[in-house]
């Protein structure tokens, strides 16, 4: 895994952790840190960075010459 994919996974994890922490604090009635828009942006950012990382991994796998089966396994 290259640095770009690792960085994208780390950013996605951090943004999702921020979202999850905010939801847990709100459910426990400790107050919320982010507004509704902030929650949406954190979750959207986590999704975007996760997609970037997965697409980067798929691109590198395709460039290495291995084919990807339709069922998700290596062929």
PDB file of C-alpha atoms in Angstrom:
ATOM      1  CA  UNK A   1       0.000   0.000   0.000  1.00  0.00           C
ATOM      2  CA  UNK A   2       1.440   3.352  -1.007  1.00  0.00           C
ATOM      3  CA  UNK A   3       1.575   6.446   1.141  1.00  0.00           C
ATOM      4  CA  UNK A   4      -1.381   8.031  -0.676  1.00  0.00           C
ATOM      5  CA  UNK A   5      -3.730   5.161   0.097  1.00  0.00           C
ATOM      6  CA  UNK A   6      -2.519   4.946   3.700  1.00  0.00           C
ATOM      7  CA  UNK A   7      -3.041   8.664   4.178  1.00  0.00           C
ATOM      8  CA  UNK A   8      -6.538   8.475   2.681  1.00  0.00           C
ATOM      9  CA  UNK A   9      -7.452   5.597   5.018  1.00  0.00           C
ATOM     10  CA  UNK A  10      -6.082   7.501   8.024  1.00  0.00           C
ATOM     11  CA  UNK A  11      -8.022  10.671   7.154  1.00  0.00           C
ATOM     12  CA  UNK A  12     -11.189   8.631   6.572  1.00  0.00           C
ATOM     13  CA  UNK A  13     -10.735   6.897   9.933  1.00  0.00           C
ATOM     14  CA  UNK A  14     -10.180  10.176  11.772  1.00  0.00           C
ATOM     15  CA  UNK A  15     -13.234  11.805  10.208  1.00  0.00           C
ATOM     16  CA  UNK A  16     -15.389   8.765  10.966  1.00  0.00           C
ATOM     17  CA  UNK A  17     -14.107   8.717  14.559  1.00  0.00           C
ATOM     18  CA  UNK A  18     -15.089  12.378  14.927  1.00  0.00           C
ATOM     19  CA  UNK A  19     -18.566  11.597  13.564  1.00  0.00           C
ATOM     20  CA  UNK A  20     -18.969   8.527  15.784  1.00  0.00           C
ATOM     21  CA  UNK A  21     -17.780  10.368  18.902  1.00  0.00           C
ATOM     22  CA  UNK A  22     -20.266  13.153  18.261  1.00  0.00           C
ATOM     23  CA  UNK A  23     -23.112  10.659  17.834  1.00  0.00           C
ATOM     24  CA  UNK A  24     -22.170   8.787  21.017  1.00  0.00           C
ATOM     25  CA  UNK A  25     -21.915  12.007  23.033  1.00  0.00           C
ATOM     26  CA  UNK A  26     -25.296  13.118  21.731  1.00  0.00           C
ATOM     27  CA  UNK A  27     -26.915   9.762  22.537  1.00  0.00           C
ATOM     28  CA  UNK A  28     -25.477   9.830  26.053  1.00  0.00           C
ATOM     29  CA  UNK A  29     -26.865  13.367  26.486  1.00  0.00           C
ATOM     30  CA  UNK A  30     -23.449  14.912  27.167  1.00  0.00           C
ATOM     31  CA  UNK A  31     -24.098  17.488  24.475  1.00  0.00           C
ATOM     32  CA  UNK A  32     -23.092  17.538  20.865  1.00  0.00           C
ATOM     33  CA  UNK A  33     -19.863  19.001  19.549  1.00  0.00           C
ATOM     34  CA  UNK A  34     -20.877  19.306  15.901  1.00  0.00           C
ATOM     35  CA  UNK A  35     -24.073  20.641  14.397  1.00  0.00           C
ATOM     36  CA  UNK A  36     -26.126  18.611  11.929  1.00  0.00           C
ATOM     37  CA  UNK A  37     -24.215  20.154   9.036  1.00  0.00           C
ATOM     38  CA  UNK A  38     -20.895  19.404  10.741  1.00  0.00           C
ATOM     39  CA  UNK A  39     -21.894  15.774  11.213  1.00  0.00           C
ATOM     40  CA  UNK A  40     -22.907  15.531   7.585  1.00  0.00           C
ATOM     41  CA  UNK A  41     -19.626  17.045   6.391  1.00  0.00           C
ATOM     42  CA  UNK A  42     -17.556  14.739   8.616  1.00  0.00           C
ATOM     43  CA  UNK A  43     -19.369  11.649   7.342  1.00  0.00           C
ATOM     44  CA  UNK A  44     -19.235  12.859   3.735  1.00  0.00           C
ATOM     45  CA  UNK A  45     -15.509  13.522   4.027  1.00  0.00           C
ATOM     46  CA  UNK A  46     -14.929  10.072   5.526  1.00  0.00           C
ATOM     47  CA  UNK A  47     -16.806   8.476   2.619  1.00  0.00           C
ATOM     48  CA  UNK A  48     -14.889  10.487   0.010  1.00  0.00           C
ATOM     49  CA  UNK A  49     -11.471   9.632   1.461  1.00  0.00           C
ATOM     50  CA  UNK A  50     -12.437   5.964   1.829  1.00  0.00           C
ATOM     51  CA  UNK A  51     -13.480   5.821  -1.835  1.00  0.00           C
ATOM     52  CA  UNK A  52     -10.225   7.511  -2.878  1.00  0.00           C
ATOM     53  CA  UNK A  53      -8.201   4.934  -0.953  1.00  0.00           C
ATOM     54  CA  UNK A  54     -10.118   1.948  -2.343  1.00  0.00           C
ATOM     55  CA  UNK A  55      -9.897   3.242  -5.906  1.00  0.00           C
ATOM     56  CA  UNK A  56      -6.147   3.726  -5.468  1.00  0.00           C
ATOM     57  CA  UNK A  57      -5.765   0.136  -4.260  1.00  0.00           C
ATOM     58  CA  UNK A  58      -7.817  -1.168  -7.186  1.00  0.00           C
ATOM     59  CA  UNK A  59      -5.764   0.880  -9.648  1.00  0.00           C
ATOM     60  CA  UNK A  60      -2.495  -0.519  -8.287  1.00  0.00           C
ATOM     61  CA  UNK A  61      -3.891  -4.062  -8.384  1.00  0.00           C
ATOM     62  CA  UNK A  62      -4.997  -3.619 -11.980  1.00  0.00           C
ATOM     63  CA  UNK A  63      -1.588  -2.177 -12.965  1.00  0.00           C
ATOM     64  CA  UNK A  64       0.202  -5.146 -11.395  1.00  0.00           C
ATOM     65  CA  UNK A  65      -1.472  -7.439 -13.927  1.00  0.00           C
ATOM     66  CA  UNK A  66      -3.749  -9.381 -11.605  1.00  0.00           C
ATOM     67  CA  UNK A  67      -7.321  -9.611 -12.774  1.00  0.00           C
ATOM     68  CA  UNK A  68     -10.233  -8.935 -10.482  1.00  0.00           C
ATOM     69  CA  UNK A  69     -13.084 -11.421 -10.602  1.00  0.00           C
ATOM     70  CA  UNK A  70     -16.692 -10.298 -10.433  1.00  0.00           C
ATOM     71  CA  UNK A  71     -17.100 -12.053  -7.077  1.00  0.00           C
ATOM     72  CA  UNK A  72     -14.310 -10.184  -5.340  1.00  0.00           C
ATOM     73  CA  UNK A  73     -11.588 -12.830  -5.332  1.00  0.00           C
ATOM     74  CA  UNK A  74      -8.272 -12.957  -7.137  1.00  0.00           C
ATOM     75  CA  UNK A  75      -8.071 -15.067 -10.278  1.00  0.00           C
TER      76      UNK A  75
END
